[in-house]
Amino acid sequence: MITGYVNSEREAVVSIAVYGPQGEMREIEAVIDTGFSGDLTLPSAVVAALRLNVLANEHLTLADGSEVASEVCPAIVIWDGQPQIIEVSTLETDALVGMGLLEGHHLNIHVAVGGRVIIEPSSTAQPPSA
C-alpha cells in the first residue's frame, strides 16, 4: 500500500523513491494526475541528477491542449514496496504520477486538505463489464 495526502491546493500527493542507472536516488513528492496516461513526469533537473538515459523524444499534450517537447527515460521506482522499471517523461512542472503507474491499483482519495491518499494493488479479479 502507498499512502499520501491532499495538499493545500487540493492535489493528491505521494512520495516515491526514483533510482537512476548508476544507483543515484531521489525521494520525490509527485502529484497524482489521472489525465496523464504515462507513468511519471520529472523536471529535467531531476532527470539530470539521476543521470537517466534518454531513449526517445515525444510530445506531450497538456490539459490546455498545448503540446510540449519531452524526453523519455527509463528509471526504477519503488512502487508498493517493489522495484519497477518505468518510463519517465521530462516536464517542467511538479512531478506527476500518471495512469500508467497506477494501472492495476485502486486509488482512494479523501478530498480535503490533509486528507489521506491510499493506493492499493487490485485483486486479480476483473471488474464487472458494463
PDB file of C-alpha atoms in Angstrom:
ATOM      1  CA  MET A   1       0.000   0.000   0.000  1.00  0.00           C
ATOM      2  CA  ILE A   2       1.157   3.512  -0.835  1.00  0.00           C
ATOM      3  CA  THR A   3      -0.127   6.419   1.206  1.00  0.00           C
ATOM      4  CA  GLY A   4      -0.046  10.149   0.691  1.00  0.00           C
ATOM      5  CA  TYR A   5      -2.030  13.275   1.461  1.00  0.00           C
ATOM      6  CA  VAL A   6      -4.071  16.048  -0.134  1.00  0.00           C
ATOM      7  CA  ASN A   7      -2.110  19.318  -0.132  1.00  0.00           C
ATOM      8  CA  SER A   8      -3.394  22.889   0.280  1.00  0.00           C
ATOM      9  CA  GLU A   9      -4.034  23.082  -3.492  1.00  0.00           C
ATOM     10  CA  ARG A  10      -6.308  20.002  -3.186  1.00  0.00           C
ATOM     11  CA  GLU A  11      -3.795  17.869  -5.100  1.00  0.00           C
ATOM     12  CA  ALA A  12      -3.285  14.210  -4.162  1.00  0.00           C
ATOM     13  CA  VAL A  13       0.434  13.753  -3.403  1.00  0.00           C
ATOM     14  CA  VAL A  14       2.565  10.640  -2.808  1.00  0.00           C
ATOM     15  CA  SER A  15       6.286  10.189  -2.126  1.00  0.00           C
ATOM     16  CA  ILE A  16       8.235   7.931  -4.472  1.00  0.00           C
ATOM     17  CA  ALA A  17      11.855   6.765  -4.463  1.00  0.00           C
ATOM     18  CA  VAL A  18      13.279   7.084  -8.011  1.00  0.00           C
ATOM     19  CA  TYR A  19      16.624   5.497  -8.978  1.00  0.00           C
ATOM     20  CA  GLY A  20      18.952   6.163 -11.886  1.00  0.00           C
ATOM     21  CA  PRO A  21      21.019   3.528 -13.715  1.00  0.00           C
ATOM     22  CA  GLN A  22      24.070   4.025 -11.501  1.00  0.00           C
ATOM     23  CA  GLY A  23      22.238   3.966  -8.187  1.00  0.00           C
ATOM     24  CA  GLU A  24      21.514   7.671  -7.789  1.00  0.00           C
ATOM     25  CA  MET A  25      18.292   8.101  -5.786  1.00  0.00           C
ATOM     26  CA  ARG A  26      15.845  10.917  -5.185  1.00  0.00           C
ATOM     27  CA  GLU A  27      12.795  10.800  -2.966  1.00  0.00           C
ATOM     28  CA  ILE A  28      10.233  12.914  -4.773  1.00  0.00           C
ATOM     29  CA  GLU A  29       6.756  14.116  -3.978  1.00  0.00           C
ATOM     30  CA  ALA A  30       4.534  13.629  -7.006  1.00  0.00           C
ATOM     31  CA  VAL A  31       1.011  14.822  -7.720  1.00  0.00           C
ATOM     32  CA  ILE A  32      -1.421  12.188  -8.988  1.00  0.00           C
ATOM     33  CA  ASP A  33      -2.662  13.217 -12.447  1.00  0.00           C
ATOM     34  CA  THR A  34      -5.435  10.975 -13.794  1.00  0.00           C
ATOM     35  CA  GLY A  35      -5.350  12.950 -17.056  1.00  0.00           C
ATOM     36  CA  PHE A  36      -1.773  11.781 -17.753  1.00  0.00           C
ATOM     37  CA  SER A  37      -1.632   8.347 -19.382  1.00  0.00           C
ATOM     38  CA  GLY A  38       2.108   7.799 -18.852  1.00  0.00           C
ATOM     39  CA  ASP A  39       3.993   6.594 -15.780  1.00  0.00           C
ATOM     40  CA  LEU A  40       5.805   9.574 -14.246  1.00  0.00           C
ATOM     41  CA  THR A  41       6.993  13.057 -15.176  1.00  0.00           C
ATOM     42  CA  LEU A  42      10.038  14.711 -13.642  1.00  0.00           C
ATOM     43  CA  PRO A  43      11.660  18.102 -14.225  1.00  0.00           C
ATOM     44  CA  SER A  44      14.812  17.937 -16.377  1.00  0.00           C
ATOM     45  CA  ALA A  45      16.993  18.948 -13.399  1.00  0.00           C
ATOM     46  CA  VAL A  46      15.903  15.815 -11.509  1.00  0.00           C
ATOM     47  CA  VAL A  47      16.391  13.665 -14.637  1.00  0.00           C
ATOM     48  CA  ALA A  48      19.935  15.066 -14.944  1.00  0.00           C
ATOM     49  CA  ALA A  49      20.676  14.495 -11.233  1.00  0.00           C
ATOM     50  CA  LEU A  50      19.585  10.864 -11.589  1.00  0.00           C
ATOM     51  CA  ARG A  51      21.694  10.528 -14.767  1.00  0.00           C
ATOM     52  CA  LEU A  52      18.792   8.980 -16.639  1.00  0.00           C
ATOM     53  CA  ASN A  53      19.470   7.923 -20.231  1.00  0.00           C
ATOM     54  CA  VAL A  54      17.256   9.393 -22.926  1.00  0.00           C
ATOM     55  CA  LEU A  55      15.542   6.684 -25.010  1.00  0.00           C
ATOM     56  CA  ALA A  56      13.324   8.853 -27.194  1.00  0.00           C
ATOM     57  CA  ASN A  57      11.726  12.228 -27.697  1.00  0.00           C
ATOM     58  CA  GLU A  58       7.985  12.767 -27.595  1.00  0.00           C
ATOM     59  CA  HIS A  59       5.365  15.487 -27.491  1.00  0.00           C
ATOM     60  CA  LEU A  60       3.007  15.651 -24.527  1.00  0.00           C
ATOM     61  CA  THR A  61      -0.417  17.259 -24.888  1.00  0.00           C
ATOM     62  CA  LEU A  62      -1.248  19.320 -21.810  1.00  0.00           C
ATOM     63  CA  ALA A  63      -4.698  19.888 -20.314  1.00  0.00           C
ATOM     64  CA  ASP A  64      -4.999  23.232 -22.135  1.00  0.00           C
ATOM     65  CA  GLY A  65      -4.402  21.496 -25.476  1.00  0.00           C
ATOM     66  CA  SER A  66      -0.874  22.820 -25.967  1.00  0.00           C
ATOM     67  CA  GLU A  67       1.984  20.468 -26.812  1.00  0.00           C
ATOM     68  CA  VAL A  68       5.429  20.409 -25.235  1.00  0.00           C
ATOM     69  CA  ALA A  69       8.570  18.506 -26.184  1.00  0.00           C
ATOM     70  CA  SER A  70       9.646  15.834 -23.712  1.00  0.00           C
ATOM     71  CA  GLU A  71      12.378  13.252 -23.383  1.00  0.00           C
ATOM     72  CA  VAL A  72      11.570   9.665 -22.347  1.00  0.00           C
ATOM     73  CA  CYS A  73      13.970   7.921 -19.960  1.00  0.00           C
ATOM     74  CA  PRO A  74      13.846   4.582 -18.135  1.00  0.00           C
ATOM     75  CA  ALA A  75      14.090   4.698 -14.353  1.00  0.00           C
ATOM     76  CA  ILE A  76      13.418   2.425 -11.412  1.00  0.00           C
ATOM     77  CA  VAL A  77      10.844   3.329  -8.773  1.00  0.00           C
ATOM     78  CA  ILE A  78       9.895   1.572  -5.598  1.00  0.00           C
ATOM     79  CA  TRP A  79       6.165   1.122  -6.104  1.00  0.00           C
ATOM     80  CA  ASP A  80       4.120  -0.665  -3.480  1.00  0.00           C
ATOM     81  CA  GLY A  81       7.357  -1.927  -1.940  1.00  0.00           C
ATOM     82  CA  GLN A  82       8.706  -3.450  -5.166  1.00  0.00           C
ATOM     83  CA  PRO A  83      11.236  -2.113  -7.691  1.00  0.00           C
ATOM     84  CA  GLN A  84       9.619  -1.428 -11.035  1.00  0.00           C
ATOM     85  CA  ILE A  85      11.136  -0.180 -14.307  1.00  0.00           C
ATOM     86  CA  ILE A  86       9.078   2.697 -15.677  1.00  0.00           C
ATOM     87  CA  GLU A  87       9.252   5.406 -18.331  1.00  0.00           C
ATOM     88  CA  VAL A  88       9.885   8.932 -17.094  1.00  0.00           C
ATOM     89  CA  SER A  89       8.871  11.873 -19.277  1.00  0.00           C
ATOM     90  CA  THR A  90      10.520  15.248 -18.719  1.00  0.00           C
ATOM     91  CA  LEU A  91       8.111  18.059 -17.926  1.00  0.00           C
ATOM     92  CA  GLU A  92       8.997  21.341 -16.241  1.00  0.00           C
ATOM     93  CA  THR A  93       6.270  21.168 -13.586  1.00  0.00           C
ATOM     94  CA  ASP A  94       5.787  19.313 -10.342  1.00  0.00           C
ATOM     95  CA  ALA A  95       6.441  15.599 -10.667  1.00  0.00           C
ATOM     96  CA  LEU A  96       3.285  13.802 -11.821  1.00  0.00           C
ATOM     97  CA  VAL A  97       2.186  10.182 -11.309  1.00  0.00           C
ATOM     98  CA  GLY A  98       0.106   9.076 -14.276  1.00  0.00           C
ATOM     99  CA  MET A  99      -2.363   6.321 -15.013  1.00  0.00           C
ATOM    100  CA  GLY A 100       0.390   4.063 -16.383  1.00  0.00           C
ATOM    101  CA  LEU A 101       1.941   3.760 -12.932  1.00  0.00           C
ATOM    102  CA  LEU A 102      -1.472   3.458 -11.268  1.00  0.00           C
ATOM    103  CA  GLU A 103      -2.595   0.639 -13.564  1.00  0.00           C
ATOM    104  CA  GLY A 104      -3.691  -2.424 -11.607  1.00  0.00           C
ATOM    105  CA  HIS A 105      -4.266  -0.422  -8.425  1.00  0.00           C
ATOM    106  CA  HIS A 106      -7.171   1.126  -6.553  1.00  0.00           C
ATOM    107  CA  LEU A 107      -6.872   4.850  -5.813  1.00  0.00           C
ATOM    108  CA  ASN A 108      -8.767   6.268  -2.836  1.00  0.00           C
ATOM    109  CA  ILE A 109      -8.609   9.972  -2.047  1.00  0.00           C
ATOM    110  CA  HIS A 110     -10.289  11.727   0.869  1.00  0.00           C
ATOM    111  CA  VAL A 111     -10.644  15.062  -0.901  1.00  0.00           C
ATOM    112  CA  ALA A 112      -9.995  17.594   1.844  1.00  0.00           C
ATOM    113  CA  VAL A 113      -6.833  19.484   2.715  1.00  0.00           C
ATOM    114  CA  GLY A 114      -4.775  16.989   4.719  1.00  0.00           C
ATOM    115  CA  GLY A 115      -6.990  14.121   3.526  1.00  0.00           C
ATOM    116  CA  ARG A 116      -5.474  10.682   3.094  1.00  0.00           C
ATOM    117  CA  VAL A 117      -4.483   9.183  -0.271  1.00  0.00           C
ATOM    118  CA  ILE A 118      -4.336   5.385  -0.477  1.00  0.00           C
ATOM    119  CA  ILE A 119      -3.095   3.342  -3.449  1.00  0.00           C
ATOM    120  CA  GLU A 120      -3.536  -0.425  -3.154  1.00  0.00           C
ATOM    121  CA  PRO A 121      -2.989  -3.274  -5.604  1.00  0.00           C
ATOM    122  CA  SER A 122      -6.168  -4.577  -7.211  1.00  0.00           C
ATOM    123  CA  SER A 123      -7.153  -8.182  -6.807  1.00  0.00           C
ATOM    124  CA  THR A 124      -6.612 -10.393  -9.826  1.00  0.00           C
ATOM    125  CA  ALA A 125     -10.366 -10.499 -10.424  1.00  0.00           C
ATOM    126  CA  GLN A 126     -11.545  -8.483 -13.418  1.00  0.00           C
ATOM    127  CA  PRO A 127     -14.055  -5.657 -12.827  1.00  0.00           C
ATOM    128  CA  PRO A 128     -17.604  -6.331 -13.986  1.00  0.00           C
ATOM    129  CA  SER A 129     -18.231  -5.311 -17.585  1.00  0.00           C
ATOM    130  CA  ALA A 130     -20.731  -2.557 -18.282  1.00  0.00           C
TER     131      ALA A 130
END
